[in-house]
mmCIF file of N, CA and C and ligand atoms in Angstrom:
data_model
loop_
_atom_site.group_PDB
_atom_site.id
_atom_site.type_symbol
_atom_site.label_atom_id
_atom_site.label_comp_id
_atom_site.label_asym_id
_atom_site.label_seq_id
_atom_site.Cartn_x
_atom_site.Cartn_y
_atom_site.Cartn_z
ATOM 1 N N UNK A 442 94.772 128.658 70.824
ATOM 2 C CA UNK A 442 96.067 128.302 71.424
ATOM 3 C C UNK A 442 96.308 129.109 72.701
ATOM 4 N N UNK A 443 96.150 130.439 72.585
ATOM 5 C CA UNK A 443 96.357 131.294 73.759
ATOM 6 C C UNK A 443 95.412 130.903 74.887
ATOM 7 N N UNK A 444 94.205 130.577 74.471
ATOM 8 C CA UNK A 444 93.181 130.264 75.459
ATOM 9 C C UNK A 444 93.572 129.028 76.286
ATOM 10 N N UNK A 445 94.049 127.976 75.620
ATOM 11 C CA UNK A 445 94.381 126.764 76.375
ATOM 12 C C UNK A 445 95.604 126.999 77.266
ATOM 13 N N UNK A 446 96.495 127.889 76.820
ATOM 14 C CA UNK A 446 97.650 128.203 77.665
ATOM 15 C C UNK A 446 97.186 128.896 78.960
ATOM 16 N N UNK A 447 96.220 129.814 78.776
ATOM 17 C CA UNK A 447 95.672 130.510 79.947
ATOM 18 C C UNK A 447 95.026 129.525 80.910
ATOM 19 N N UNK A 448 94.313 128.560 80.367
ATOM 20 C CA UNK A 448 93.659 127.555 81.198
ATOM 21 C C UNK A 448 94.695 126.771 81.999
ATOM 22 N N UNK A 449 95.790 126.458 81.336
ATOM 23 C CA UNK A 449 96.867 125.712 82.010
ATOM 24 C C UNK A 449 97.391 126.515 83.199
ATOM 25 N N UNK A 450 97.565 127.821 82.998
ATOM 26 C CA UNK A 450 98.053 128.676 84.076
ATOM 27 C C UNK A 450 97.077 128.674 85.243
ATOM 28 N N UNK A 451 95.783 128.741 84.906
ATOM 29 C CA UNK A 451 94.774 128.731 85.965
ATOM 30 C C UNK A 451 94.845 127.430 86.754
ATOM 31 N N UNK A 452 94.998 126.322 86.035
ATOM 32 C CA UNK A 452 95.091 125.017 86.694
ATOM 33 C C UNK A 452 96.308 124.960 87.608
ATOM 34 N N UNK A 453 97.434 125.448 87.113
ATOM 35 C CA UNK A 453 98.656 125.466 87.922
ATOM 36 C C UNK A 453 98.451 126.311 89.171
ATOM 37 N N UNK A 454 97.768 127.426 89.004
ATOM 38 C CA UNK A 454 97.482 128.305 90.129
ATOM 39 C C UNK A 454 96.646 127.593 91.177
ATOM 40 N N UNK A 455 95.640 126.854 90.713
ATOM 41 C CA UNK A 455 94.784 126.116 91.630
ATOM 42 C C UNK A 455 95.587 125.073 92.395
ATOM 43 N N UNK A 456 96.462 124.367 91.671
ATOM 44 C CA UNK A 456 97.297 123.348 92.313
ATOM 45 C C UNK A 456 98.165 123.983 93.390
ATOM 46 N N UNK A 457 98.768 125.119 93.049
ATOM 47 C CA UNK A 457 99.664 125.791 93.988
ATOM 48 C C UNK A 457 98.905 126.246 95.225
ATOM 49 N N UNK A 458 97.725 126.829 95.034
ATOM 50 C CA UNK A 458 96.984 127.321 96.197
ATOM 51 C C UNK A 458 96.488 126.150 97.033
ATOM 52 N N UNK A 459 96.157 125.041 96.381
ATOM 53 C CA UNK A 459 95.744 123.845 97.115
ATOM 54 C C UNK A 459 96.870 123.338 97.992
ATOM 55 N N UNK A 460 98.082 123.328 97.434
ATOM 56 C CA UNK A 460 99.237 122.853 98.195
ATOM 57 C C UNK A 460 99.494 123.764 99.387
ATOM 58 N N UNK A 461 99.359 125.069 99.173
ATOM 59 C CA UNK A 461 99.581 126.024 100.258
ATOM 60 C C UNK A 461 98.543 125.838 101.352
ATOM 61 N N UNK A 462 97.286 125.637 100.957
ATOM 62 C CA UNK A 462 96.223 125.444 101.931
ATOM 63 C C UNK A 462 96.514 124.212 102.777
ATOM 64 N N UNK A 463 97.003 123.151 102.132
ATOM 65 C CA UNK A 463 97.331 121.929 102.860
ATOM 66 C C UNK A 463 98.392 122.188 103.912
ATOM 67 N N UNK A 464 99.410 122.944 103.546
ATOM 68 C CA UNK A 464 100.478 123.262 104.477
ATOM 69 C C UNK A 464 99.944 124.074 105.648
ATOM 70 N N UNK A 465 99.089 125.043 105.354
ATOM 71 C CA UNK A 465 98.541 125.901 106.404
ATOM 72 C C UNK A 465 97.750 125.067 107.400
ATOM 73 N N UNK A 466 96.968 124.107 106.903
ATOM 74 C CA UNK A 466 96.189 123.253 107.796
ATOM 75 C C UNK A 466 97.089 122.471 108.738
ATOM 76 N N UNK A 467 98.175 121.950 108.199
ATOM 77 C CA UNK A 467 99.084 121.155 109.005
ATOM 78 C C UNK A 467 99.683 122.011 110.120
ATOM 79 N N UNK A 468 100.037 123.226 109.786
ATOM 80 C CA UNK A 468 100.651 124.113 110.769
ATOM 81 C C UNK A 468 99.659 124.444 111.882
ATOM 82 N N UNK A 469 98.406 124.723 111.502
ATOM 83 C CA UNK A 469 97.444 125.127 112.512
ATOM 84 C C UNK A 469 97.111 123.980 113.466
ATOM 85 N N UNK A 470 97.343 122.729 113.047
ATOM 86 C CA UNK A 470 97.093 121.585 113.921
ATOM 87 C C UNK A 470 98.056 121.593 115.104
ATOM 88 N N UNK A 471 99.159 122.278 114.959
ATOM 89 C CA UNK A 471 100.188 122.320 116.004
ATOM 90 C C UNK A 471 100.150 123.625 116.792
ATOM 91 N N UNK A 472 99.013 124.287 116.821
ATOM 92 C CA UNK A 472 98.979 125.643 117.354
ATOM 93 C C UNK A 472 99.275 125.751 118.843
ATOM 94 N N UNK A 473 99.227 124.623 119.560
ATOM 95 C CA UNK A 473 99.481 124.655 121.004
ATOM 96 C C UNK A 473 100.881 125.192 121.313
ATOM 97 N N UNK A 474 101.871 124.798 120.524
ATOM 98 C CA UNK A 474 103.239 125.220 120.800
ATOM 99 C C UNK A 474 103.943 125.524 119.487
ATOM 100 N N UNK A 475 103.627 126.684 118.904
ATOM 101 C CA UNK A 475 104.161 126.995 117.574
ATOM 102 C C UNK A 475 105.680 127.093 117.521
ATOM 103 N N UNK A 476 106.307 127.592 118.593
ATOM 104 C CA UNK A 476 107.748 127.811 118.550
ATOM 105 C C UNK A 476 108.525 126.569 118.974
ATOM 106 N N UNK A 477 107.920 125.765 119.863
ATOM 107 C CA UNK A 477 108.615 124.584 120.383
ATOM 108 C C UNK A 477 108.655 123.485 119.337
ATOM 109 N N UNK A 478 109.585 122.538 119.486
ATOM 110 C CA UNK A 478 109.609 121.405 118.569
ATOM 111 C C UNK A 478 108.295 120.633 118.678
ATOM 112 N N UNK A 479 107.894 119.964 117.605
ATOM 113 C CA UNK A 479 106.645 119.214 117.590
ATOM 114 C C UNK A 479 106.621 118.206 118.736
ATOM 115 N N UNK A 480 105.433 118.038 119.333
ATOM 116 C CA UNK A 480 105.293 117.100 120.447
ATOM 117 C C UNK A 480 105.687 115.703 120.009
ATOM 118 N N UNK A 481 106.447 115.036 120.858
ATOM 119 C CA UNK A 481 106.806 113.658 120.576
ATOM 120 C C UNK A 481 107.679 113.476 119.359
ATOM 121 N N UNK A 482 108.586 114.440 119.115
ATOM 122 C CA UNK A 482 109.487 114.305 117.971
ATOM 123 C C UNK A 482 110.486 113.178 118.233
ATOM 124 N N UNK A 483 110.627 112.288 117.264
ATOM 125 C CA UNK A 483 111.534 111.152 117.391
ATOM 126 C C UNK A 483 112.446 111.129 116.176
ATOM 127 N N UNK A 484 113.743 111.139 116.405
ATOM 128 C CA UNK A 484 114.710 111.125 115.309
ATOM 129 C C UNK A 484 114.846 109.706 114.755
ATOM 130 N N UNK A 485 114.812 109.595 113.437
ATOM 131 C CA UNK A 485 114.964 108.293 112.777
ATOM 132 C C UNK A 485 116.056 108.417 111.720
ATOM 133 N N UNK A 486 116.972 107.466 111.720
ATOM 134 C CA UNK A 486 118.052 107.480 110.721
ATOM 135 C C UNK A 486 117.950 106.244 109.832
ATOM 136 N N UNK A 487 117.850 106.486 108.522
ATOM 137 C CA UNK A 487 117.779 105.383 107.566
ATOM 138 C C UNK A 487 119.053 105.344 106.743
ATOM 139 N N UNK A 488 119.547 104.135 106.470
ATOM 140 C CA UNK A 488 120.722 103.980 105.614
ATOM 141 C C UNK A 488 120.712 102.557 105.072
ATOM 142 N N UNK A 489 121.737 102.217 104.247
ATOM 143 C CA UNK A 489 121.820 100.859 103.707
ATOM 144 C C UNK A 489 122.520 99.978 104.758
ATOM 145 N N UNK A 490 121.896 99.014 105.314
ATOM 146 C CA UNK A 490 120.457 98.767 105.249
ATOM 147 C C UNK A 490 119.966 98.640 106.681
ATOM 148 N N UNK A 491 119.675 99.754 107.289
ATOM 149 C CA UNK A 491 119.168 99.722 108.651
ATOM 150 C C UNK A 491 118.269 100.922 108.910
ATOM 151 N N UNK A 492 117.413 100.774 109.906
ATOM 152 C CA UNK A 492 116.557 101.863 110.364
ATOM 153 C C UNK A 492 116.821 102.011 111.849
ATOM 154 N N UNK A 493 117.277 103.196 112.241
ATOM 155 C CA UNK A 493 117.616 103.402 113.650
ATOM 156 C C UNK A 493 116.631 104.359 114.308
ATOM 157 N N UNK A 494 115.993 103.857 115.356
ATOM 158 C CA UNK A 494 115.108 104.680 116.176
ATOM 159 C C UNK A 494 114.968 103.972 117.507
ATOM 160 N N UNK A 495 114.368 104.635 118.517
ATOM 161 C CA UNK A 495 114.244 103.957 119.820
ATOM 162 C C UNK A 495 113.434 102.660 119.713
ATOM 163 N N UNK A 496 113.747 101.683 120.601
ATOM 164 C CA UNK A 496 113.006 100.417 120.623
ATOM 165 C C UNK A 496 111.614 100.598 121.201
ATOM 166 N N UNK A 497 111.500 101.534 122.134
ATOM 167 C CA UNK A 497 110.204 101.770 122.774
ATOM 168 C C UNK A 497 109.905 103.265 122.789
ATOM 169 N N UNK A 498 108.610 103.578 122.701
ATOM 170 C CA UNK A 498 108.160 104.967 122.745
ATOM 171 C C UNK A 498 106.843 105.012 123.513
ATOM 172 N N UNK A 499 106.533 106.158 124.119
ATOM 173 C CA UNK A 499 105.233 106.299 124.775
ATOM 174 C C UNK A 499 104.134 106.554 123.739
ATOM 175 N N UNK A 500 102.925 106.130 124.079
ATOM 176 C CA UNK A 500 101.786 106.361 123.184
ATOM 177 C C UNK A 500 101.505 107.853 123.068
ATOM 178 N N UNK A 501 100.841 108.229 121.992
ATOM 179 C CA UNK A 501 100.455 109.630 121.802
ATOM 180 C C UNK A 501 100.885 110.141 120.443
ATOM 181 N N UNK A 502 100.539 111.415 120.178
ATOM 182 C CA UNK A 502 100.926 112.017 118.894
ATOM 183 C C UNK A 502 102.455 112.030 118.768
ATOM 184 N N UNK A 503 102.928 111.553 117.653
ATOM 185 C CA UNK A 503 104.371 111.404 117.458
ATOM 186 C C UNK A 503 104.760 111.909 116.077
ATOM 187 N N UNK A 504 105.840 112.663 116.025
ATOM 188 C CA UNK A 504 106.383 113.107 114.742
ATOM 189 C C UNK A 504 107.720 112.414 114.534
ATOM 190 N N UNK A 505 107.768 111.530 113.564
ATOM 191 C CA UNK A 505 109.037 110.907 113.224
ATOM 192 C C UNK A 505 109.801 111.870 112.325
ATOM 193 N N UNK A 506 110.973 112.276 112.774
ATOM 194 C CA UNK A 506 111.831 113.163 111.992
ATOM 195 C C UNK A 506 112.841 112.262 111.276
ATOM 196 N N UNK A 507 112.675 112.193 109.953
ATOM 197 C CA UNK A 507 113.398 111.187 109.174
ATOM 198 C C UNK A 507 114.646 111.758 108.523
ATOM 199 N N UNK A 508 115.744 111.014 108.649
ATOM 200 C CA UNK A 508 117.004 111.407 108.010
ATOM 201 C C UNK A 508 117.486 110.245 107.158
ATOM 202 N N UNK A 509 117.718 110.495 105.892
ATOM 203 C CA UNK A 509 118.322 109.469 105.058
ATOM 204 C C UNK A 509 119.828 109.693 105.058
ATOM 205 N N UNK A 510 120.535 108.828 105.789
ATOM 206 C CA UNK A 510 121.992 108.947 105.885
ATOM 207 C C UNK A 510 122.699 108.137 104.799
ATOM 208 N N UNK A 511 121.911 107.510 103.911
ATOM 209 C CA UNK A 511 122.499 106.595 102.937
ATOM 210 C C UNK A 511 122.715 107.212 101.571
ATOM 211 N N UNK A 512 122.962 106.345 100.600
ATOM 212 C CA UNK A 512 123.238 106.780 99.226
ATOM 213 C C UNK A 512 122.110 106.397 98.280
ATOM 214 N N UNK A 513 121.047 105.801 98.824
ATOM 215 C CA UNK A 513 119.916 105.388 97.999
ATOM 216 C C UNK A 513 118.640 106.006 98.552
ATOM 217 N N UNK A 514 117.587 105.997 97.720
ATOM 218 C CA UNK A 514 116.285 106.459 98.198
ATOM 219 C C UNK A 514 115.736 105.474 99.221
ATOM 220 N N UNK A 515 115.113 106.008 100.268
ATOM 221 C CA UNK A 515 114.469 105.150 101.255
ATOM 222 C C UNK A 515 113.102 105.734 101.595
ATOM 223 N N UNK A 516 112.269 104.862 102.192
ATOM 224 C CA UNK A 516 110.933 105.279 102.628
ATOM 225 C C UNK A 516 110.715 104.710 104.026
ATOM 226 N N UNK A 517 110.123 105.493 104.895
ATOM 227 C CA UNK A 517 109.809 105.048 106.254
ATOM 228 C C UNK A 517 108.347 104.642 106.293
ATOM 229 N N UNK A 518 108.113 103.366 106.603
ATOM 230 C CA UNK A 518 106.746 102.852 106.626
ATOM 231 C C UNK A 518 106.460 102.241 107.990
ATOM 232 N N UNK A 519 105.273 102.500 108.527
ATOM 233 C CA UNK A 519 104.913 101.976 109.841
ATOM 234 C C UNK A 519 103.521 101.354 109.790
ATOM 235 N N UNK A 520 103.381 100.199 110.441
ATOM 236 C CA UNK A 520 102.110 99.481 110.508
ATOM 237 C C UNK A 520 101.906 99.008 111.938
ATOM 238 N N UNK A 521 100.690 99.125 112.456
ATOM 239 C CA UNK A 521 100.418 98.639 113.798
ATOM 240 C C UNK A 521 99.075 99.133 114.281
ATOM 241 N N UNK A 522 98.822 99.060 115.613
ATOM 242 C CA UNK A 522 97.522 99.452 116.163
ATOM 243 C C UNK A 522 97.100 100.849 115.721
ATOM 244 N N UNK A 523 95.963 100.962 115.055
ATOM 245 C CA UNK A 523 95.440 102.258 114.633
ATOM 246 C C UNK A 523 96.084 102.807 113.384
ATOM 247 N N UNK A 524 97.101 102.120 112.861
ATOM 248 C CA UNK A 524 97.772 102.583 111.638
ATOM 249 C C UNK A 524 97.783 101.437 110.647
ATOM 250 N N UNK A 525 96.969 101.561 109.615
ATOM 251 C CA UNK A 525 96.897 100.495 108.621
ATOM 252 C C UNK A 525 98.236 100.363 107.914
ATOM 253 N N UNK A 526 98.551 101.349 107.131
ATOM 254 C CA UNK A 526 99.813 101.369 106.399
ATOM 255 C C UNK A 526 100.099 102.826 106.103
ATOM 256 N N UNK A 527 101.010 103.375 106.835
ATOM 257 C CA UNK A 527 101.351 104.777 106.635
ATOM 258 C C UNK A 527 102.815 104.862 106.281
ATOM 259 N N UNK A 528 103.126 105.634 105.272
ATOM 260 C CA UNK A 528 104.530 105.760 104.914
ATOM 261 C C UNK A 528 104.874 107.182 104.499
ATOM 262 N N UNK A 529 106.142 107.497 104.633
ATOM 263 C CA UNK A 529 106.636 108.819 104.255
ATOM 264 C C UNK A 529 106.729 108.894 102.744
ATOM 265 N N UNK A 530 106.964 110.088 102.231
ATOM 266 C CA UNK A 530 107.306 110.204 100.822
ATOM 267 C C UNK A 530 108.741 109.687 100.654
ATOM 268 N N UNK A 531 109.195 109.607 99.427
ATOM 269 C CA UNK A 531 110.541 109.087 99.170
ATOM 270 C C UNK A 531 111.580 110.042 99.749
ATOM 271 N N UNK A 532 112.501 109.478 100.527
ATOM 272 C CA UNK A 532 113.589 110.278 101.088
ATOM 273 C C UNK A 532 114.805 110.097 100.198
ATOM 274 N N UNK A 533 115.245 111.176 99.587
ATOM 275 C CA UNK A 533 116.418 111.083 98.726
ATOM 276 C C UNK A 533 117.675 111.018 99.577
ATOM 277 N N UNK A 534 118.786 110.544 98.978
ATOM 278 C CA UNK A 534 120.032 110.469 99.750
ATOM 279 C C UNK A 534 120.333 111.798 100.439
ATOM 280 N N UNK A 535 120.608 111.720 101.736
ATOM 281 C CA UNK A 535 120.895 112.880 102.579
ATOM 282 C C UNK A 535 119.686 113.813 102.706
ATOM 283 N N UNK A 536 118.522 113.304 102.345
ATOM 284 C CA UNK A 536 117.301 114.090 102.470
ATOM 285 C C UNK A 536 116.659 113.919 103.839
ATOM 286 N N UNK A 537 115.699 114.804 104.103
ATOM 287 C CA UNK A 537 114.982 114.738 105.368
ATOM 288 C C UNK A 537 113.482 114.666 105.101
ATOM 289 N N UNK A 538 112.760 114.175 106.057
ATOM 290 C CA UNK A 538 111.313 114.110 105.929
ATOM 291 C C UNK A 538 110.675 114.030 107.296
ATOM 292 N N UNK A 539 109.356 113.918 107.275
ATOM 293 C CA UNK A 539 108.620 113.901 108.526
ATOM 294 C C UNK A 539 107.379 113.046 108.348
ATOM 295 N N UNK A 540 107.016 112.301 109.361
ATOM 296 C CA UNK A 540 105.782 111.518 109.313
ATOM 297 C C UNK A 540 105.104 111.640 110.675
ATOM 298 N N UNK A 541 103.860 112.141 110.664
ATOM 299 C CA UNK A 541 103.124 112.322 111.921
ATOM 300 C C UNK A 541 102.102 111.208 112.081
ATOM 301 N N UNK A 542 102.128 110.570 113.232
ATOM 302 C CA UNK A 542 101.164 109.514 113.528
ATOM 303 C C UNK A 542 100.744 109.633 114.985
ATOM 304 N N UNK A 543 99.656 108.962 115.340
ATOM 305 C CA UNK A 543 99.279 108.849 116.748
ATOM 306 C C UNK A 543 99.473 107.403 117.160
ATOM 307 N N UNK A 544 100.449 107.190 118.033
ATOM 308 C CA UNK A 544 100.787 105.835 118.457
ATOM 309 C C UNK A 544 99.868 105.381 119.579
ATOM 310 N N UNK A 545 99.498 104.104 119.524
ATOM 311 C CA UNK A 545 98.709 103.483 120.575
ATOM 312 C C UNK A 545 99.553 102.379 121.195
ATOM 313 N N UNK A 546 99.265 102.008 122.455
ATOM 314 C CA UNK A 546 100.053 100.934 123.064
ATOM 315 C C UNK A 546 100.000 99.670 122.207
ATOM 316 N N UNK A 547 101.128 99.021 122.051
ATOM 317 C CA UNK A 547 101.189 97.798 121.252
ATOM 318 C C UNK A 547 102.484 97.726 120.477
ATOM 319 N N UNK A 548 102.480 96.829 119.498
ATOM 320 C CA UNK A 548 103.705 96.610 118.745
ATOM 321 C C UNK A 548 103.535 97.055 117.297
ATOM 322 N N UNK A 549 104.489 97.815 116.799
ATOM 323 C CA UNK A 549 104.454 98.315 115.422
ATOM 324 C C UNK A 549 105.601 97.715 114.625
ATOM 325 N N UNK A 550 105.330 97.554 113.339
ATOM 326 C CA UNK A 550 106.352 97.077 112.423
ATOM 327 C C UNK A 550 106.804 98.275 111.590
ATOM 328 N N UNK A 551 108.096 98.449 111.504
ATOM 329 C CA UNK A 551 108.652 99.562 110.728
ATOM 330 C C UNK A 551 109.562 98.985 109.656
ATOM 331 N N UNK A 552 109.430 99.490 108.443
ATOM 332 C CA UNK A 552 110.272 98.959 107.373
ATOM 333 C C UNK A 552 110.419 99.974 106.246
ATOM 334 N N UNK A 553 111.370 99.676 105.347
ATOM 335 C CA UNK A 553 111.538 100.452 104.124
ATOM 336 C C UNK A 553 111.011 99.601 102.971
ATOM 337 N N UNK A 554 109.936 100.071 102.292
ATOM 338 C CA UNK A 554 109.332 99.281 101.223
ATOM 339 C C UNK A 554 110.044 99.397 99.877
ATOM 340 N N UNK A 555 111.163 100.102 99.808
ATOM 341 C CA UNK A 555 111.877 100.250 98.534
ATOM 342 C C UNK A 555 112.609 98.948 98.206
ATOM 343 N N UNK A 556 112.409 98.437 96.983
ATOM 344 C CA UNK A 556 113.117 97.244 96.512
ATOM 345 C C UNK A 556 113.110 96.129 97.539
ATOM 346 N N UNK A 557 114.283 95.529 97.764
ATOM 347 C CA UNK A 557 114.388 94.453 98.751
ATOM 348 C C UNK A 557 115.078 94.959 100.022
ATOM 349 N N UNK A 558 114.949 96.260 100.277
ATOM 350 C CA UNK A 558 115.643 96.854 101.426
ATOM 351 C C UNK A 558 115.260 96.206 102.752
ATOM 352 N N UNK A 559 113.930 95.907 102.908
ATOM 353 C CA UNK A 559 113.525 95.349 104.201
ATOM 354 C C UNK A 559 114.166 93.978 104.410
ATOM 355 N N UNK A 560 114.262 93.176 103.337
ATOM 356 C CA UNK A 560 114.895 91.854 103.447
ATOM 357 C C UNK A 560 116.381 91.993 103.766
ATOM 358 N N UNK A 561 116.971 93.109 103.364
ATOM 359 C CA UNK A 561 118.403 93.322 103.606
ATOM 360 C C UNK A 561 118.675 93.925 104.981
ATOM 361 N N UNK A 562 117.625 94.195 105.713
ATOM 362 C CA UNK A 562 117.847 94.672 107.080
ATOM 363 C C UNK A 562 117.067 95.905 107.469
ATOM 364 N N UNK A 563 116.390 96.529 106.499
ATOM 365 C CA UNK A 563 115.646 97.747 106.830
ATOM 366 C C UNK A 563 114.251 97.401 107.355
ATOM 367 N N UNK A 564 114.243 96.724 108.487
ATOM 368 C CA UNK A 564 112.993 96.407 109.155
ATOM 369 C C UNK A 564 113.268 96.350 110.643
ATOM 370 N N UNK A 565 112.333 96.804 111.427
ATOM 371 C CA UNK A 565 112.528 96.800 112.869
ATOM 372 C C UNK A 565 111.176 96.833 113.564
ATOM 373 N N UNK A 566 111.220 96.629 114.862
ATOM 374 C CA UNK A 566 110.006 96.617 115.669
ATOM 375 C C UNK A 566 110.017 97.809 116.609
ATOM 376 N N UNK A 567 108.833 98.297 116.897
ATOM 377 C CA UNK A 567 108.713 99.390 117.861
ATOM 378 C C UNK A 567 107.640 99.001 118.871
ATOM 379 N N UNK A 568 107.997 99.048 120.147
ATOM 380 C CA UNK A 568 107.033 98.752 121.198
ATOM 381 C C UNK A 568 106.553 100.071 121.794
ATOM 382 N N UNK A 569 105.243 100.274 121.781
ATOM 383 C CA UNK A 569 104.668 101.498 122.315
ATOM 384 C C UNK A 569 103.990 101.202 123.652
ATOM 385 N N UNK A 570 104.387 101.962 124.650
ATOM 386 C CA UNK A 570 103.872 101.748 125.995
ATOM 387 C C UNK A 570 102.813 102.789 126.328
ATOM 388 N N UNK A 571 101.905 102.421 127.216
ATOM 389 C CA UNK A 571 100.852 103.346 127.626
ATOM 390 C C UNK A 571 101.494 104.582 128.249
ATOM 391 N N UNK A 572 100.930 105.727 127.940
ATOM 392 C CA UNK A 572 101.475 106.985 128.441
ATOM 393 C C UNK A 572 101.228 107.089 129.937
ATOM 394 N N UNK A 573 102.255 107.457 130.682
ATOM 395 C CA UNK A 573 102.086 107.631 132.132
ATOM 396 C C UNK A 573 101.536 109.018 132.392
ATOM 397 N N UNK A 574 100.482 109.066 133.199
ATOM 398 C CA UNK A 574 99.886 110.373 133.526
ATOM 399 C C UNK A 574 100.673 111.030 134.638
ATOM 400 N N UNK A 575 100.756 112.342 134.594
ATOM 401 C CA UNK A 575 101.457 113.087 135.650
ATOM 402 C C UNK A 575 102.915 113.067 135.324
HETATM 403 CU CU1 CU B 474 115.446 101.595 101.850
#
């Protein structure tokens, strides 16, 4: 009995260290500007039943900063050039989240895959324009 309990603790420890390692990797990917806000941060507001974000964005690495302003769980999902199907974790009411993607020029579909939210209005389009140099 004691032995299996010890094993469980070891497993939990492994899970915890794995999660920490994942976080560390994500942070080091942003090493260019550790103190500044993430490059291409875009504020997104989700509620019943709408998704608010800019209609157009420049191509490049983008961090969607997600805010659930509603009373239900929502998820931010994006599909388009170079992105098969990427979605955030579940955003609880008044919760926040983040989704990092690299946008390419073209048109993206954004929606909330929870229940029938997208049919009720939680769907929108995003046009990504080529990044201007200089
Ligand atoms: Cu939703």
